[in-house]
Amino acid sequence: MVTLNSKIPDGPLAEKWSRYKSNCRLVNPANKTKLDIIVVGTGIAGAPAAASLAELGYNVKCFCFQDTPRRAHSVAAQGGINAAKNYKNDGDSDYRLFYDMIKGGDFRSREADVYRCAEVSNQVIDQMTAAGVPFAREYGGLLTTRSFGGVQVSRTFYASGQTGQQCLLGGYTALCRQIHQGKITMYPRREMLELVLVDGKARGIIIRNLITGEIERHSAHAVVLATGGYGTIYYLSTLAINCNASAQYIAFKKGAGWANPCFIQIHPSCIPQLNLYQSKLTLMSESLRNDGRVWVPKQKGDKRHPNDIPEEERDYYLERKYPAYGNLVPRDIGSRAAKEICDDGYGVGDTGLAVYLDFRDAIQAQGKKVIVGKYGNLFDLYEQMAGINSYERPMMIYPAGHYTMGGLWVDYNLMTTIPGLFAIGECNFSIHGANRLGASSLLQGAADGYFVLPVTIGDYLAADIKTPRIPTDIPEFDAAEKTVKQKLEHLISINGKQTATSFHKRLGKIMWDYCGIKRNADGLKKALGLIDDLIKEFWKDVKVSGELNELNPELVKAGRIADFLEVAKLLCSDALNRQESCGAHFRDEYQTPEGEAKRNDAEYKYVSVWEYQGEDNLPVLNKEELKFDFVELKERSYK
Amino acid sequence: MKLTLKIWRQENAKAKGKFETYQLDGVSPEMSFLEMLDYHNEKLILEGTNPVAFDNDCREGICGMCGLYINGRPHGPDEDNTTCQLHMRKFNDGDTIVIEPWRSKAFPVIKDLIVDRTALDKLIIAGGYISADTGSAPEANSIPIPKHKADLSFNANECVGCGACVAVCKNASAMLFVAAKVSHLALLPQGKIEASERVLKMVKEMDKLGFGNCSNTGACEAECPKSVSISNIARLNREYICAGLTHEN
Ligand SMILES: Cc1cc2nc3c(=O)[nH]c(=O)nc-3n(C[C@H](O)[C@H](O)[C@H](O)COP(=O)(O)OP(=O)(O)OC[C@H]3O[C@@H](n4cnc5c(N)ncnc54)[C@H](O)[C@@H]3O)c2cc1C
Ligand code: FES
């Protein structure tokens, strides 16, 4: 069993991080230049981390699978990034941001880590602004903010509906500056396929060059994973289609604990599925719910044009059920409400799997120009994708897989259970508990990358300054490379009759049906059986065309899907184990009389941390008990 | 819908490529262009043929990874969108569609429809940034910026780095791409400080990488999926002239 020591510093909540910084070990500048760090991933976590580490003097090698670091999926974040600046004078503070996140996560995250994120949030905005991120401004030239779901203050900084792009370009340009300075070597179009441990420490990775197919070895004193989320496990999701769980699964197989895999967020407002060949579901930013009102007809199967349905025949169900937060309820609640109303037969559109998001009232009250200014690009996006002009008729939306709160278990240092292996951004489990609040993921990634990791990694590397550069011609690298080659050769040799994508689609359906918005024991058990069968079928009948030593997208895809199949089992096992409802994890068996999530703090107030036990055994569950010294556990209420 | 597809096939960077013609039945107007290609690829795989390689990721018009020459236009017939945002409802039953990679000396073909665009990264690496080390930033609101300037800066920075501007330019010029970055930063007070140095370095790098000159045809702006304005090129030219006059090195 792994030992789970969260390494939370002593002291009052608001002083932990500054105490940590005052007491942690440091690496002096001359020694930093002798230490190598690998950063896998160039999103809002990885790019700032690579740049900040290089600025400190470390030698950084950075990897991504896209053709350039600027395309990491963070680029697609739309709505904004939170910070406790309190520019609106509406009573915001570090503590309030912390409390909103802890509560939003349904009390399943660590107080100290969440507080630290809130504490550095203002610095993140300062840093991005200094780097040229053009956040939206008031006419007086100062920064402006907007509201996001699950909170009652306005603290979300944004750049139209392209906040992720703008923030990421800030990180990307900082990364480019360090490439120019010779402190970062960038390796695009590379996929990490194995982690190399030497004497139990993470010391390198094996990667495949996606253009030539060559297998390459890279060593370092520490390895940082910033590989993002894997909502793509549902096949259809809001993520880029190449997002995957493989880097995390590789780390898991090498001994890194995987925390809370079943906590996966389904976003309430996405463009519904329109055709059978659809490859992704496009998100419509939550910020739209500031001005858009969600409704369905009061009459089942009402096929009238939405504009012809009079006010009194519309059910604004979120406003009705949650008067205090209305359309701005957190995502898990919004998604569940949409599913329930559609399951009850009130859904709209051809499939009945959609609800309206209506801007009629906002356009009347504020004028079209203001709405264009706030959301113009989102309306354009909707029209391009769905072919509907939503200035004139309401959008149709439906929930879709979106964000993985779970991920690699890390301590306060952001280190996994493998010494020297760090995880930052969406691929760790750190601060979002069972549900993430909008605009807090860009924040967490950037906080990890700019301000937390560069400090905490020093505390680890301080003990490593005498370790010379790690050679790659040692048996550990030989063995790792062999494993990789065997898996790839195996995939090509099967030469079956079904494409990799067809397996992914089938897996996605199983996961959506049994481990999606709502779950129950019977369904999860059934899913586990179905996935086992699918795994067997996959390894017998998948067809991967092309060769090993060439650019081969099918081989890449098949490798990722093989991992997804295993990760899916982990998700279902975790969901089955957690006999409570909390945040995005909703078990039919555990609900309040009003149908809300019913937590079981007495028995499940822990982080579930799964540990790999080899191919033929089930993973073992470890528990990190969560302690709440500063907040009182309450039933979440948004009524 | 039933379509005839003429697709550029090229095994690798060194191989000689050629057009292959395929008949594709059962295309739905709801499909996106890339979903149509997925559908086609699934068929090819099952027939034992290698699928057509093409770049893509976000599939919602923001990452800039997709980029195909469709019937002679970058990103196809629609205005202001990327290839992944194009939908088959814009085509008709019986159409012939010609699909090629970006054609430009600066972007060599890697395989089929995939090209190498690392030259664009090199332009940014040459100087397309503000030197602001982590931790050194002042309070964000200590740098007020007139809203219209911040908005213009944002508009320039909407560039997704797809390279359509280079691909469509008869001179293979990267002027719009460079101008977008120069403008984005020069319009902000915090970017002004290094503006002269930046524009000189980026333009020098552009020449070094073999991108052509700009002859103001405006094709780049017309084909830019994000409508990045050609007025940024005027700003780049101004910045460049001023920098040349004042720069000490
Ligand atoms: C559509 C959408 C909208 C969103 N909007 C918001 C928002 O408004 N506000 C907000 O706060 N959050 C938002 N989010 C969430 C947020 O964008 C993500 O959680 C966050 O950007 C993740 O950043 P990251 O750096 O952890 O990972 P990513 O940006 O996904 O980066 C992952 C990186 O890892 C690399 N990588 C992965 N695996 C490998 C491998 N095996 N080998 C090599 N490289 C690898 C990739 O190439 C990439 O560079 C949104 C998410 C989506 C999908
Ligand atoms: S795939 Fe990202 S812009 Fe088209």
Short mmCIF file of C-alpha atoms and ligand atoms in Angstrom, two decimals, chain A residues 40-46 63-66 72-74 76-80 148 190-192 226-229 238-239 244 247 283 402-403 424-427 436 439-443, chain B residues 60, ligand 1:
data_model
loop_
_atom_site.label_atom_id
_atom_site.label_comp_id
_atom_site.label_asym_id
_atom_site.label_seq_id
_atom_site.Cartn_x
_atom_site.Cartn_y
_atom_site.Cartn_z
CA VAL A 40 5.01 16.98 -20.59
CA GLY A 41 2.23 19.27 -21.75
CA THR A 42 2.04 22.89 -22.82
CA GLY A 43 -1.41 23.96 -21.68
CA ILE A 44 -2.26 26.59 -19.13
CA ALA A 45 -0.38 24.52 -16.57
CA GLY A 46 2.56 23.18 -18.60
CA PHE A 63 6.79 17.97 -24.93
CA CYS A 64 3.39 18.08 -26.57
CA PHE A 65 1.57 16.00 -29.16
CA GLN A 66 0.27 18.91 -31.23
CA ALA A 72 -2.86 22.63 -26.16
CA HIS A 73 -6.51 22.24 -25.34
CA SER A 74 -6.47 25.11 -22.85
CA ALA A 76 -10.47 26.29 -26.11
CA ALA A 77 -11.45 27.59 -22.67
CA GLN A 78 -14.07 30.20 -23.29
CA GLY A 79 -15.62 31.89 -20.33
CA GLY A 80 -12.95 33.18 -18.00
CA PHE A 148 -20.00 32.67 -13.27
CA ARG A 190 5.82 13.78 -29.52
CA GLU A 191 3.74 11.38 -27.44
CA MET A 192 4.90 10.15 -24.05
CA ALA A 226 0.73 18.62 -17.32
CA THR A 227 -1.22 16.44 -19.68
CA GLY A 228 -4.75 17.74 -19.15
CA GLY A 229 -8.07 16.01 -18.83
CA THR A 238 -16.32 19.14 -25.15
CA LEU A 239 -12.63 18.30 -25.37
CA ASN A 244 -6.49 11.36 -23.65
CA ALA A 247 0.11 9.79 -19.67
CA LEU A 283 -19.37 23.79 -25.40
CA HIS A 402 -16.29 18.09 -19.86
CA TYR A 403 -13.83 18.07 -17.00
CA ILE A 424 -0.12 19.93 -12.42
CA GLY A 425 -3.26 21.34 -14.03
CA GLU A 426 -6.25 19.19 -14.91
CA CYS A 427 -4.29 15.93 -14.76
CA ARG A 436 -15.37 22.21 -10.34
CA ALA A 439 -13.44 29.62 -14.45
CA SER A 440 -11.45 27.92 -11.72
CA SER A 441 -9.58 25.49 -13.92
CA LEU A 442 -7.57 28.03 -15.87
CA LEU A 443 -6.86 29.51 -12.47
CA GLU B 60 -14.30 24.05 -32.84
C1 LIG C 1 -14.43 23.73 -24.21
C2 LIG C 1 -13.85 24.01 -22.88
C3 LIG C 1 -14.03 25.25 -22.28
C4 LIG C 1 -13.47 25.53 -21.05
N1 LIG C 1 -13.66 26.78 -20.49
C5 LIG C 1 -13.05 27.07 -19.32
C6 LIG C 1 -13.15 28.37 -18.75
O1 LIG C 1 -13.78 29.25 -19.30
N2 LIG C 1 -12.50 28.62 -17.60
C7 LIG C 1 -11.76 27.66 -16.97
O2 LIG C 1 -11.19 27.96 -15.94
N3 LIG C 1 -11.66 26.42 -17.48
C8 LIG C 1 -12.27 26.11 -18.64
N4 LIG C 1 -12.15 24.84 -19.16
C9 LIG C 1 -11.28 23.88 -18.52
C10 LIG C 1 -9.84 24.22 -18.83
O3 LIG C 1 -9.72 24.75 -20.11
C11 LIG C 1 -8.94 23.01 -18.74
O4 LIG C 1 -9.20 22.31 -17.58
C12 LIG C 1 -7.49 23.45 -18.70
O5 LIG C 1 -7.23 24.33 -19.75
C13 LIG C 1 -6.56 22.27 -18.73
O6 LIG C 1 -5.24 22.74 -18.85
P1 LIG C 1 -4.01 21.77 -18.75
O7 LIG C 1 -2.81 22.64 -18.93
O8 LIG C 1 -4.10 20.98 -17.52
O9 LIG C 1 -4.17 20.76 -19.96
P2 LIG C 1 -4.28 20.98 -21.56
O10 LIG C 1 -4.43 22.39 -21.94
O11 LIG C 1 -5.30 20.01 -22.03
O12 LIG C 1 -2.87 20.55 -22.08
C14 LIG C 1 -2.45 19.22 -22.13
C15 LIG C 1 -1.09 19.19 -22.76
O13 LIG C 1 -0.52 17.90 -22.56
C16 LIG C 1 -0.03 17.39 -23.77
N5 LIG C 1 -0.10 15.93 -23.67
C17 LIG C 1 -1.10 15.17 -23.18
N6 LIG C 1 -0.78 13.88 -23.20
C18 LIG C 1 0.46 13.80 -23.72
C19 LIG C 1 1.34 12.74 -24.01
N7 LIG C 1 1.04 11.47 -23.75
N8 LIG C 1 2.54 13.02 -24.56
C20 LIG C 1 2.90 14.31 -24.84
N9 LIG C 1 2.10 15.36 -24.58
C21 LIG C 1 0.90 15.10 -24.03
C22 LIG C 1 -0.87 18.02 -24.86
O14 LIG C 1 -0.18 18.04 -26.08
C23 LIG C 1 -1.07 19.42 -24.26
O15 LIG C 1 0.04 20.23 -24.59
C24 LIG C 1 -12.73 24.55 -20.39
C25 LIG C 1 -12.54 23.29 -20.97
C26 LIG C 1 -13.10 23.02 -22.21
C27 LIG C 1 -12.92 21.67 -22.78
#
